[in-house]
PDB file of C-alpha atoms in Angstrom:
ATOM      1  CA  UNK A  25       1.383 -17.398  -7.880  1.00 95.00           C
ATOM      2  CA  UNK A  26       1.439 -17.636 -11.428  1.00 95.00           C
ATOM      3  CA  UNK A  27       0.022 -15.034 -13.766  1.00 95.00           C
ATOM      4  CA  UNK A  28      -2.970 -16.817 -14.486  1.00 97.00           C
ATOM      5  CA  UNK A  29      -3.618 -17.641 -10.353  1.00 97.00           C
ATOM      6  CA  UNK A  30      -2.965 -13.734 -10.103  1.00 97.00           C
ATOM      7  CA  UNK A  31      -6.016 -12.737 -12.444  1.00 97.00           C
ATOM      8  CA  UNK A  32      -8.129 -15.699 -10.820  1.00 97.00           C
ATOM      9  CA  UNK A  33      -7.582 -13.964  -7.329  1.00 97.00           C
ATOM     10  CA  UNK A  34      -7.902 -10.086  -8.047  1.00 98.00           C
ATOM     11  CA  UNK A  35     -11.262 -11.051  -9.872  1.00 98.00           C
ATOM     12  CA  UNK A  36     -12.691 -12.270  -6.489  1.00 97.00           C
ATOM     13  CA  UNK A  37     -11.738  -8.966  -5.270  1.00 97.00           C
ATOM     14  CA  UNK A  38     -13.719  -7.118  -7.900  1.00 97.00           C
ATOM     15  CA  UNK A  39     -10.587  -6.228 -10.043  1.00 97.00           C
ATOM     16  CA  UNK A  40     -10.871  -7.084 -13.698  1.00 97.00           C
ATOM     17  CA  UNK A  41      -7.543  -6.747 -15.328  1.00 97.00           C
ATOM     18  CA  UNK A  42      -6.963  -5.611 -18.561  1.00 97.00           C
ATOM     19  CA  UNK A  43      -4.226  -6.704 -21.282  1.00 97.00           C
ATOM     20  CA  UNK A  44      -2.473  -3.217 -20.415  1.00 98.00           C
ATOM     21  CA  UNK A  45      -2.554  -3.586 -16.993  1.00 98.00           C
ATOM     22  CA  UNK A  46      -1.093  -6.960 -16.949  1.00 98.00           C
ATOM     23  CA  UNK A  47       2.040  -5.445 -19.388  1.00 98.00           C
ATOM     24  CA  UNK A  48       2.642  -2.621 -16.986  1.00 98.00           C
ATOM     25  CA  UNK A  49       2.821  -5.232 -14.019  1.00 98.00           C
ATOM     26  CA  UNK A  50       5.132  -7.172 -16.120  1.00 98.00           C
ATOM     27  CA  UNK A  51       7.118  -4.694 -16.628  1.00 98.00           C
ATOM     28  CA  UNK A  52       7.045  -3.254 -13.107  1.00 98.00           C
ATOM     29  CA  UNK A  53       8.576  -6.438 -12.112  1.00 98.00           C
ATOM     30  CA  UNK A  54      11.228  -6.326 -14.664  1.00 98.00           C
ATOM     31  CA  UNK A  55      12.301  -2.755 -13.633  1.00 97.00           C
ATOM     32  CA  UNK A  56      12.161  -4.027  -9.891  1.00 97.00           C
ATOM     33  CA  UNK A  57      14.466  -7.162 -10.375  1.00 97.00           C
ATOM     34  CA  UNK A  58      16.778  -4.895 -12.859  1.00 96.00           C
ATOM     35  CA  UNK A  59      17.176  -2.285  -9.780  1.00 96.00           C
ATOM     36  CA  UNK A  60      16.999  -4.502  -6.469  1.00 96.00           C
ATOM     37  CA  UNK A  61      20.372  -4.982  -7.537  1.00 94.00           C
ATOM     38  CA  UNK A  62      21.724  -1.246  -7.551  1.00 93.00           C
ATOM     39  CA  UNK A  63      19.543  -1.344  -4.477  1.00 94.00           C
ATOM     40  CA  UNK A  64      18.250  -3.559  -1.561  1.00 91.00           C
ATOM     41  CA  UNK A  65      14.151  -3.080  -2.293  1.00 95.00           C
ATOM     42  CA  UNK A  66      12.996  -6.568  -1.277  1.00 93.00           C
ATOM     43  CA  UNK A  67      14.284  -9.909  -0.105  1.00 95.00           C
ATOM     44  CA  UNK A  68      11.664 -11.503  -2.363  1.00 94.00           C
ATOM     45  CA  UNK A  69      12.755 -11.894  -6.090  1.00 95.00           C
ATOM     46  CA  UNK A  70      11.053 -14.917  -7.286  1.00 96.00           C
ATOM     47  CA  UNK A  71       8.297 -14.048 -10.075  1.00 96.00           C
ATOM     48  CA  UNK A  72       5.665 -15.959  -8.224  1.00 96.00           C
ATOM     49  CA  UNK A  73       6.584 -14.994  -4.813  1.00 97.00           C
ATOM     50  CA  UNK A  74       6.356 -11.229  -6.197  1.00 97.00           C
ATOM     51  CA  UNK A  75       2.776 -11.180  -7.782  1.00 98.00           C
ATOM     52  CA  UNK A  76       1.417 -12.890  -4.062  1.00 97.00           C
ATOM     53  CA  UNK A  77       3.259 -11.153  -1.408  1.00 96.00           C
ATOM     54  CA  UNK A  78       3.482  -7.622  -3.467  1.00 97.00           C
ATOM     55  CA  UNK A  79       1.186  -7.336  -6.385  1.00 98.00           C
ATOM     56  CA  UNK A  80      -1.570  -9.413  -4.583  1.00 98.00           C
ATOM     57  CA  UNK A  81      -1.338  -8.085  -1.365  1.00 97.00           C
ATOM     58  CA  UNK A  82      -1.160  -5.013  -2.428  1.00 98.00           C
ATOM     59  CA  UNK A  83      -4.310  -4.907  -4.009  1.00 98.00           C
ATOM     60  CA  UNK A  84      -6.012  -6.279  -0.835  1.00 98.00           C
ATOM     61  CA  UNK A  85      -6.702  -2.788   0.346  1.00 98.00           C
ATOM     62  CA  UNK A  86      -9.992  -3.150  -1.755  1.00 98.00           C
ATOM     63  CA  UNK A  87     -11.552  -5.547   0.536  1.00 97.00           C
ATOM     64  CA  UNK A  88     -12.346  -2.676   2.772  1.00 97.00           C
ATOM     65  CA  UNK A  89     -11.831   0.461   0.388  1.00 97.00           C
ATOM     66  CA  UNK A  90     -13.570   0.940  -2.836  1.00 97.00           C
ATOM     67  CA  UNK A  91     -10.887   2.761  -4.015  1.00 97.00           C
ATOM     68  CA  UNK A  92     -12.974   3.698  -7.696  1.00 96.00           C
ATOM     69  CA  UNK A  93     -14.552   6.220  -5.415  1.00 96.00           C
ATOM     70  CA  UNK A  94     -11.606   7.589  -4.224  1.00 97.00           C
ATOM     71  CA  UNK A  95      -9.429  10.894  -4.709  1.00 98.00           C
ATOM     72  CA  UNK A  96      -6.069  11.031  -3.232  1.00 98.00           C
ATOM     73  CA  UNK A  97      -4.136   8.133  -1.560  1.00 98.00           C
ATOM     74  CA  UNK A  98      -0.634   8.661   0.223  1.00 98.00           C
ATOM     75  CA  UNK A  99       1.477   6.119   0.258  1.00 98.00           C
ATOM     76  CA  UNK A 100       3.913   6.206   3.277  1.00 97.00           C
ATOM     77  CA  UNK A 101       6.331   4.195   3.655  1.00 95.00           C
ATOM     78  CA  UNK A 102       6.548   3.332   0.201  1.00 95.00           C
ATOM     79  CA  UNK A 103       9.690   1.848  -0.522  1.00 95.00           C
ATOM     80  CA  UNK A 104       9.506  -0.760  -3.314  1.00 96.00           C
ATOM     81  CA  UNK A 105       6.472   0.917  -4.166  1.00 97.00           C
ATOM     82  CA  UNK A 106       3.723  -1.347  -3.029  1.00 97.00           C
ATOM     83  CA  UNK A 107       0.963  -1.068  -2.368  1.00 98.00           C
ATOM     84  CA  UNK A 108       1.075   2.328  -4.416  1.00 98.00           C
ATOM     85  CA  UNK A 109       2.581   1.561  -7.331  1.00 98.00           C
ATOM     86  CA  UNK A 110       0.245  -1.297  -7.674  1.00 98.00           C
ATOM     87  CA  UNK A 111      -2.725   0.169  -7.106  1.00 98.00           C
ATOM     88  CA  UNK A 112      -1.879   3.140  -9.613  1.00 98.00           C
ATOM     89  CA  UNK A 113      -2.047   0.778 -12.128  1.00 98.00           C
ATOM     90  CA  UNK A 114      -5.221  -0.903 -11.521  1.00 98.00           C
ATOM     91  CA  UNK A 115      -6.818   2.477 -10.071  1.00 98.00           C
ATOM     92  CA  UNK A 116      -6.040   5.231 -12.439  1.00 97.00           C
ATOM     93  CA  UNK A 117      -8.628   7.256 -10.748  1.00 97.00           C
ATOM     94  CA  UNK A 118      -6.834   7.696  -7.894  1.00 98.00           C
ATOM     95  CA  UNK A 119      -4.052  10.813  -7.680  1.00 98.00           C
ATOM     96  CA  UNK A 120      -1.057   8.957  -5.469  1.00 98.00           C
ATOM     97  CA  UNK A 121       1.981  10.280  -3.565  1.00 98.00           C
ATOM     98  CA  UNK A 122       4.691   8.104  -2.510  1.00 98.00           C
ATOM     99  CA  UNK A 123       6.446   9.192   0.457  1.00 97.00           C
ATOM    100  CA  UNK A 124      10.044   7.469   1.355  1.00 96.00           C
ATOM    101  CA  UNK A 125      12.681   8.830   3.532  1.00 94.00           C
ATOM    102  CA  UNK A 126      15.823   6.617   1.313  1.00 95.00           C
ATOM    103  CA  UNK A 127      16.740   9.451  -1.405  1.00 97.00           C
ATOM    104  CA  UNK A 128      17.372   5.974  -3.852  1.00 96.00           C
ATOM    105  CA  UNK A 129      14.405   4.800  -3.451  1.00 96.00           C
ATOM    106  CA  UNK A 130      12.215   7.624  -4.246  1.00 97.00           C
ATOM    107  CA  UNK A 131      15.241   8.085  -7.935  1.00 97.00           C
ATOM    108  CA  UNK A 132      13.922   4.315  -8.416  1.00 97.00           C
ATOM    109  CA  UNK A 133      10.084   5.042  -7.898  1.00 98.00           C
ATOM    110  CA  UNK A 134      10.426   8.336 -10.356  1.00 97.00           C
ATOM    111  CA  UNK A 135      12.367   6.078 -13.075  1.00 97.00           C
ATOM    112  CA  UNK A 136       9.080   3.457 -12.370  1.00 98.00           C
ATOM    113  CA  UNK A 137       6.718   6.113 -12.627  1.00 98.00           C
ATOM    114  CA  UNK A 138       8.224   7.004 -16.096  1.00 98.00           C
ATOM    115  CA  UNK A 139       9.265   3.753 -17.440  1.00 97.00           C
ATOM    116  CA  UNK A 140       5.081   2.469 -16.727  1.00 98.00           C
ATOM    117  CA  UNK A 141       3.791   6.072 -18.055  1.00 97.00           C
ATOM    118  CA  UNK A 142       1.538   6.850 -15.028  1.00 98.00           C
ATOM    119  CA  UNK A 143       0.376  10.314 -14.166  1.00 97.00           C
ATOM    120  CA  UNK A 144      -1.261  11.469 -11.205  1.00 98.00           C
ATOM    121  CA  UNK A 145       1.294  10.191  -9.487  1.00 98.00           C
ATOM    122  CA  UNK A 146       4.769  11.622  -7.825  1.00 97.00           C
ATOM    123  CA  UNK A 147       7.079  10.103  -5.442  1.00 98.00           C
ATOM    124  CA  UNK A 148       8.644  12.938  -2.871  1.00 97.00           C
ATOM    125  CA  UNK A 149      11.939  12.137  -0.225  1.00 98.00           C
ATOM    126  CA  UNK A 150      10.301  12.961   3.144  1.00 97.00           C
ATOM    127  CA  UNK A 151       9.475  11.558   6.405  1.00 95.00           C
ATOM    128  CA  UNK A 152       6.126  11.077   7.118  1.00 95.00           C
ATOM    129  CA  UNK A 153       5.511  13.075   9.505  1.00 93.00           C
ATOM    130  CA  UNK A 154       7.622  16.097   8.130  1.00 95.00           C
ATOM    131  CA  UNK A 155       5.099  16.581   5.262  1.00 96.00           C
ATOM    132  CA  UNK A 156       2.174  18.629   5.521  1.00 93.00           C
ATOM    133  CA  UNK A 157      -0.521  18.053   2.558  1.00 96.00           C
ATOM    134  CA  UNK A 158      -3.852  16.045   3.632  1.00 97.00           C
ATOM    135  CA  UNK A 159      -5.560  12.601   1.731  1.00 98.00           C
ATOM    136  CA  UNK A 160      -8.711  11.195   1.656  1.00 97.00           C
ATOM    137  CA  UNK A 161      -6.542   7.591   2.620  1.00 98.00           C
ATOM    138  CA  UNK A 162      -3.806   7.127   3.600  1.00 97.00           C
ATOM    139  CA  UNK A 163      -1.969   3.643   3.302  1.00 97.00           C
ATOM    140  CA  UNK A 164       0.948   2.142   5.345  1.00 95.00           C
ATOM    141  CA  UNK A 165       2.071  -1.159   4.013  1.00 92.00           C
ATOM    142  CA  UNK A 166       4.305  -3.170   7.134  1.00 78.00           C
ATOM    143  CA  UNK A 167       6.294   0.298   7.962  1.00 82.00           C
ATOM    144  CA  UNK A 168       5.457   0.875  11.799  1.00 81.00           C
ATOM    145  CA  UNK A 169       3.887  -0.761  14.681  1.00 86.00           C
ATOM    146  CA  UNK A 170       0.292   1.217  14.842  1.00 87.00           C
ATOM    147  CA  UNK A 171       1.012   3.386  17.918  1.00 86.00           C
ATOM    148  CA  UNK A 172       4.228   4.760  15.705  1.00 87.00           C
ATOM    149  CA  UNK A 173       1.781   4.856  12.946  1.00 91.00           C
ATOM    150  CA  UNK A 174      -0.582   6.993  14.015  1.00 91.00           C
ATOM    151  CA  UNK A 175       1.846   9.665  15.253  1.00 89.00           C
ATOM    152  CA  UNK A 176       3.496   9.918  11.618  1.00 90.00           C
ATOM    153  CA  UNK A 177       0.318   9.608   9.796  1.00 94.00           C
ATOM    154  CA  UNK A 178      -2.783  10.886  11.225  1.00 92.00           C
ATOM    155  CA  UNK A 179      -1.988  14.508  10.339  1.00 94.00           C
ATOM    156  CA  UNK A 180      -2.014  13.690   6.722  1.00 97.00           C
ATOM    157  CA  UNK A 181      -5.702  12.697   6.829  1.00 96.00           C
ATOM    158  CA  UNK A 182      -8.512  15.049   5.418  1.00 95.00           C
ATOM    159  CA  UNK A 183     -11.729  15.198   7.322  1.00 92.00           C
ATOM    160  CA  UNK A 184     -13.360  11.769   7.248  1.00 90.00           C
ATOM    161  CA  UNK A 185     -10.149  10.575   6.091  1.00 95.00           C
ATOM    162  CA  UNK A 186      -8.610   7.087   6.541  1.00 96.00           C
ATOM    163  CA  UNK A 187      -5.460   5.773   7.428  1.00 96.00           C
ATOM    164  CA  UNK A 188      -5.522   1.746   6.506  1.00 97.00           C
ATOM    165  CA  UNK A 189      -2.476   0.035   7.927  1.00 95.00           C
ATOM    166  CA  UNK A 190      -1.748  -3.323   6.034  1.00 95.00           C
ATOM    167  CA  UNK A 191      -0.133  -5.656   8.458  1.00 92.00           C
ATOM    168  CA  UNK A 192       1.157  -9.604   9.107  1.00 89.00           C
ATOM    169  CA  UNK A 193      -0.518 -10.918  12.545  1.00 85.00           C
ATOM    170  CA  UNK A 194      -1.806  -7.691  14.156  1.00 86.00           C
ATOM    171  CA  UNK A 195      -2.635  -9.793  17.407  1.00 82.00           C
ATOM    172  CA  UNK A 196       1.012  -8.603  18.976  1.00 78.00           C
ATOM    173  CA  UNK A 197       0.508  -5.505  18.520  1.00 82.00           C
ATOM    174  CA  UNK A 198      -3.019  -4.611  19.627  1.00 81.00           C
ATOM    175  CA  UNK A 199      -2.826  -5.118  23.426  1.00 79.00           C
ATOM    176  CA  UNK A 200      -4.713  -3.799  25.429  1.00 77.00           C
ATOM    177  CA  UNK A 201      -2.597  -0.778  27.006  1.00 79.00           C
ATOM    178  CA  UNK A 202      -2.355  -0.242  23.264  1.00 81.00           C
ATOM    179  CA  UNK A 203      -5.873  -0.442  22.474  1.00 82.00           C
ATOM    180  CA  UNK A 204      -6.536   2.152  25.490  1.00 81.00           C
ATOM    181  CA  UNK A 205      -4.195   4.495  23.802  1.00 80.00           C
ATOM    182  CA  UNK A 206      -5.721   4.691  20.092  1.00 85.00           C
ATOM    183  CA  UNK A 207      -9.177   4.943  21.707  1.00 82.00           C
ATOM    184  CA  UNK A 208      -8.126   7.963  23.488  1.00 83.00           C
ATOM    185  CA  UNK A 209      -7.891   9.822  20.247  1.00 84.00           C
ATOM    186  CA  UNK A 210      -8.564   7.449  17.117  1.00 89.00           C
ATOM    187  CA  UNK A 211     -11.393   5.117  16.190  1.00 90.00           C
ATOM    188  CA  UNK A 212     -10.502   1.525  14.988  1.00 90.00           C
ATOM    189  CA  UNK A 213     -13.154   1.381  12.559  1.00 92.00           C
ATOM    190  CA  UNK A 214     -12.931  -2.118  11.290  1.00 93.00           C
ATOM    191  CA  UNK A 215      -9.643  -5.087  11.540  1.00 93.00           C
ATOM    192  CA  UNK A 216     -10.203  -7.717   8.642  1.00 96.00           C
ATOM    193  CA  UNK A 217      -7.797 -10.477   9.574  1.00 95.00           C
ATOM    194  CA  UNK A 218      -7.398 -12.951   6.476  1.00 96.00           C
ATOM    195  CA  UNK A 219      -5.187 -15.296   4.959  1.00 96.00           C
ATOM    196  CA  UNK A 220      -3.159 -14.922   1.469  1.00 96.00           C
ATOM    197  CA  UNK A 221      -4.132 -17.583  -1.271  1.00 96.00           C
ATOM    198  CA  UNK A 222      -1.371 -20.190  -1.895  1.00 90.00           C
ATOM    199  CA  UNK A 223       0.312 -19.916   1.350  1.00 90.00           C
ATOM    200  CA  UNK A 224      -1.760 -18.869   3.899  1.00 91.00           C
ATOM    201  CA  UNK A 225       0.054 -16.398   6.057  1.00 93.00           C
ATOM    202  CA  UNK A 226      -1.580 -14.476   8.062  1.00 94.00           C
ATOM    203  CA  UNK A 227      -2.792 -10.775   6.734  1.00 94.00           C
ATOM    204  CA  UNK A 228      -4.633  -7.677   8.353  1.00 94.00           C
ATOM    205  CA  UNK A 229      -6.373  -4.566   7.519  1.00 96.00           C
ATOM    206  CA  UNK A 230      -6.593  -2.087   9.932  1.00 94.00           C
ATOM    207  CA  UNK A 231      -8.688   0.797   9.392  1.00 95.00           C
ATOM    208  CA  UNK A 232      -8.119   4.218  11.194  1.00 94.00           C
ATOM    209  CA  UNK A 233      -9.814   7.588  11.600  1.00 93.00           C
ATOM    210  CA  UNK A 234      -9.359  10.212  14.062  1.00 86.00           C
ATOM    211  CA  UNK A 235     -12.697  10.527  16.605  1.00 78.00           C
ATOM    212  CA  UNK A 236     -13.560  13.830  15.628  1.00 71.00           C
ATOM    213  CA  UNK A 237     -13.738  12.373  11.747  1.00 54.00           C
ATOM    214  CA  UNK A 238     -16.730  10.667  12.564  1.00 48.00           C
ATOM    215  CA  UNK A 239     -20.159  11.232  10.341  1.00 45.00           C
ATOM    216  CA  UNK A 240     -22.716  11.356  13.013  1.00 35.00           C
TER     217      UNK A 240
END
C-alpha cells in the first residue's frame, strides 16, 4: 500500500488526512524501522506492508467506533504501538495509554511519543490486568484469544465502556463452549468480519461490554 492507496482507503473510512498527519506517520515509520533493530517490534518492515497491516488496520477501529466522540482509549497490548499510536495521530481528541509488559518497548513508545510531539498520551510497563484506572474503550490489537481477553481487560472498562478486540479469522476462536462462557457475563455487541484492501486477509472487530453496562 502505497502512500497515495493509504489516503484513498482511510477516506472511505471517514478519515481525512492532513499534510501533518501524513509527516508524523512518516516519521513514525522511520523511528520504527530505526528501532526494530535494537528491538524485535514486528516481522513486517516493508514500507507498503507497514501502512496496510499497521497504519491501515489500525485505523479500522472506526468502522464501529466514532472515536471523535470519544475520551479515553487504553491500549493493551500495545507493543509496536498500533493501533494506539496510530490513532493518536489521526484522533487528537482522544487521551491514550499504552500498556506493555516488555520494559523496551514501553523506552521505545516514550522516545515515539516525543520524537512525533503528541500529548495526551503516556505509555506505562504493566500487565493488563495489574493496572487499575478505567476507559471509555478499550482496544486489544491480536494480543489474546477473547476468553484471555476479557479476564485482563474488562476491569479497565468505565460504565458503558467498550472493549474492541481487533482480530485475524475470529471463527476459531468463537465456539460455542466459548460463546456460552462470554454470555454468562459479557455481551458481544456486534463482530464485523471484513477483508483488508490489497490483500484480502481476513479481519475482525469484536465489540465487548460487560451485561450490567447495558443502556436499557
Amino acid at each position: 500500500m502505497t502512500e497515495k492507496e493509504f489516503i484513498e482507503e482511510v477516506q472511505k473510512l471517514g478519515i481525512m488526512p492532513t499534510k501533518e498527519q501524513l509527516q508524523q506517520l512518516e516519521k513514525f515509520y522511520r523511528l520504527l524501522i530505526e528501532w526494530n533493530q535494537k528491538i524485535n517490534l514486528t516481522r513486517i518492515t516493508e514500507k507498503k506492508d507497514v501502512y496496510l497491516k499497521h497504519f491501515y488496520d489500525s485505523l479500522t477501529i472506526v468502522k464501529e467506533i466514532d472515536l471523535s466522540k470519544i475520551d479515553t482509549l487504553c491500549d493493551v497490548g500495545t507493543g509496536a504501538g498500533f493501533p494506539g499510536i496510530v490513532l493518536k495521530i489521526f484522533y487528537p481528541n482522544l487521551k491514550i495509554t499504552l500498556i506493555d509488559s516488555l520494559l523496551k518497548r514501553v523506552n521505545y513508545l516514550n522516545e515515539i511519543i516525543k520524537e512525533l510531539k503528541l500529548k495526551d498520551i503516556k505509555a506505562i510497563h504493566i500487565r493488563a490486568e495489574d493496572y487499575h484506572e478505567t476507559f471509555d474503550i478499550v482496544t486489544a490489537r491480536a494480543v489474546a484469544n477473547i476468553e484471555k481477553l476479557l479476564k485482563y481487560t474488562m476491569h479497565l472498562l468505565k460504565p458503558k465502556g467498550k472493549l474492541v478486540a481487533m482480530k485475524g479469522n475470529i471463527e476459531e476462536e468463537l465456539s460455542s463452549k466459548v460463546m456460552n462462557n462470554i454470555n454468562k457475563k459479557y455481551k458481544i455487541i456486534k463482530i464485523n468480519k471484513f477483508l483488508l484492501p490489497k490483500e484480502n486477509s481476513k479481519r475482525s472487530l469484536v465489540i465487548i461490554e460487560k451485561k450490567d453496562n447495558r443502556i436499557i
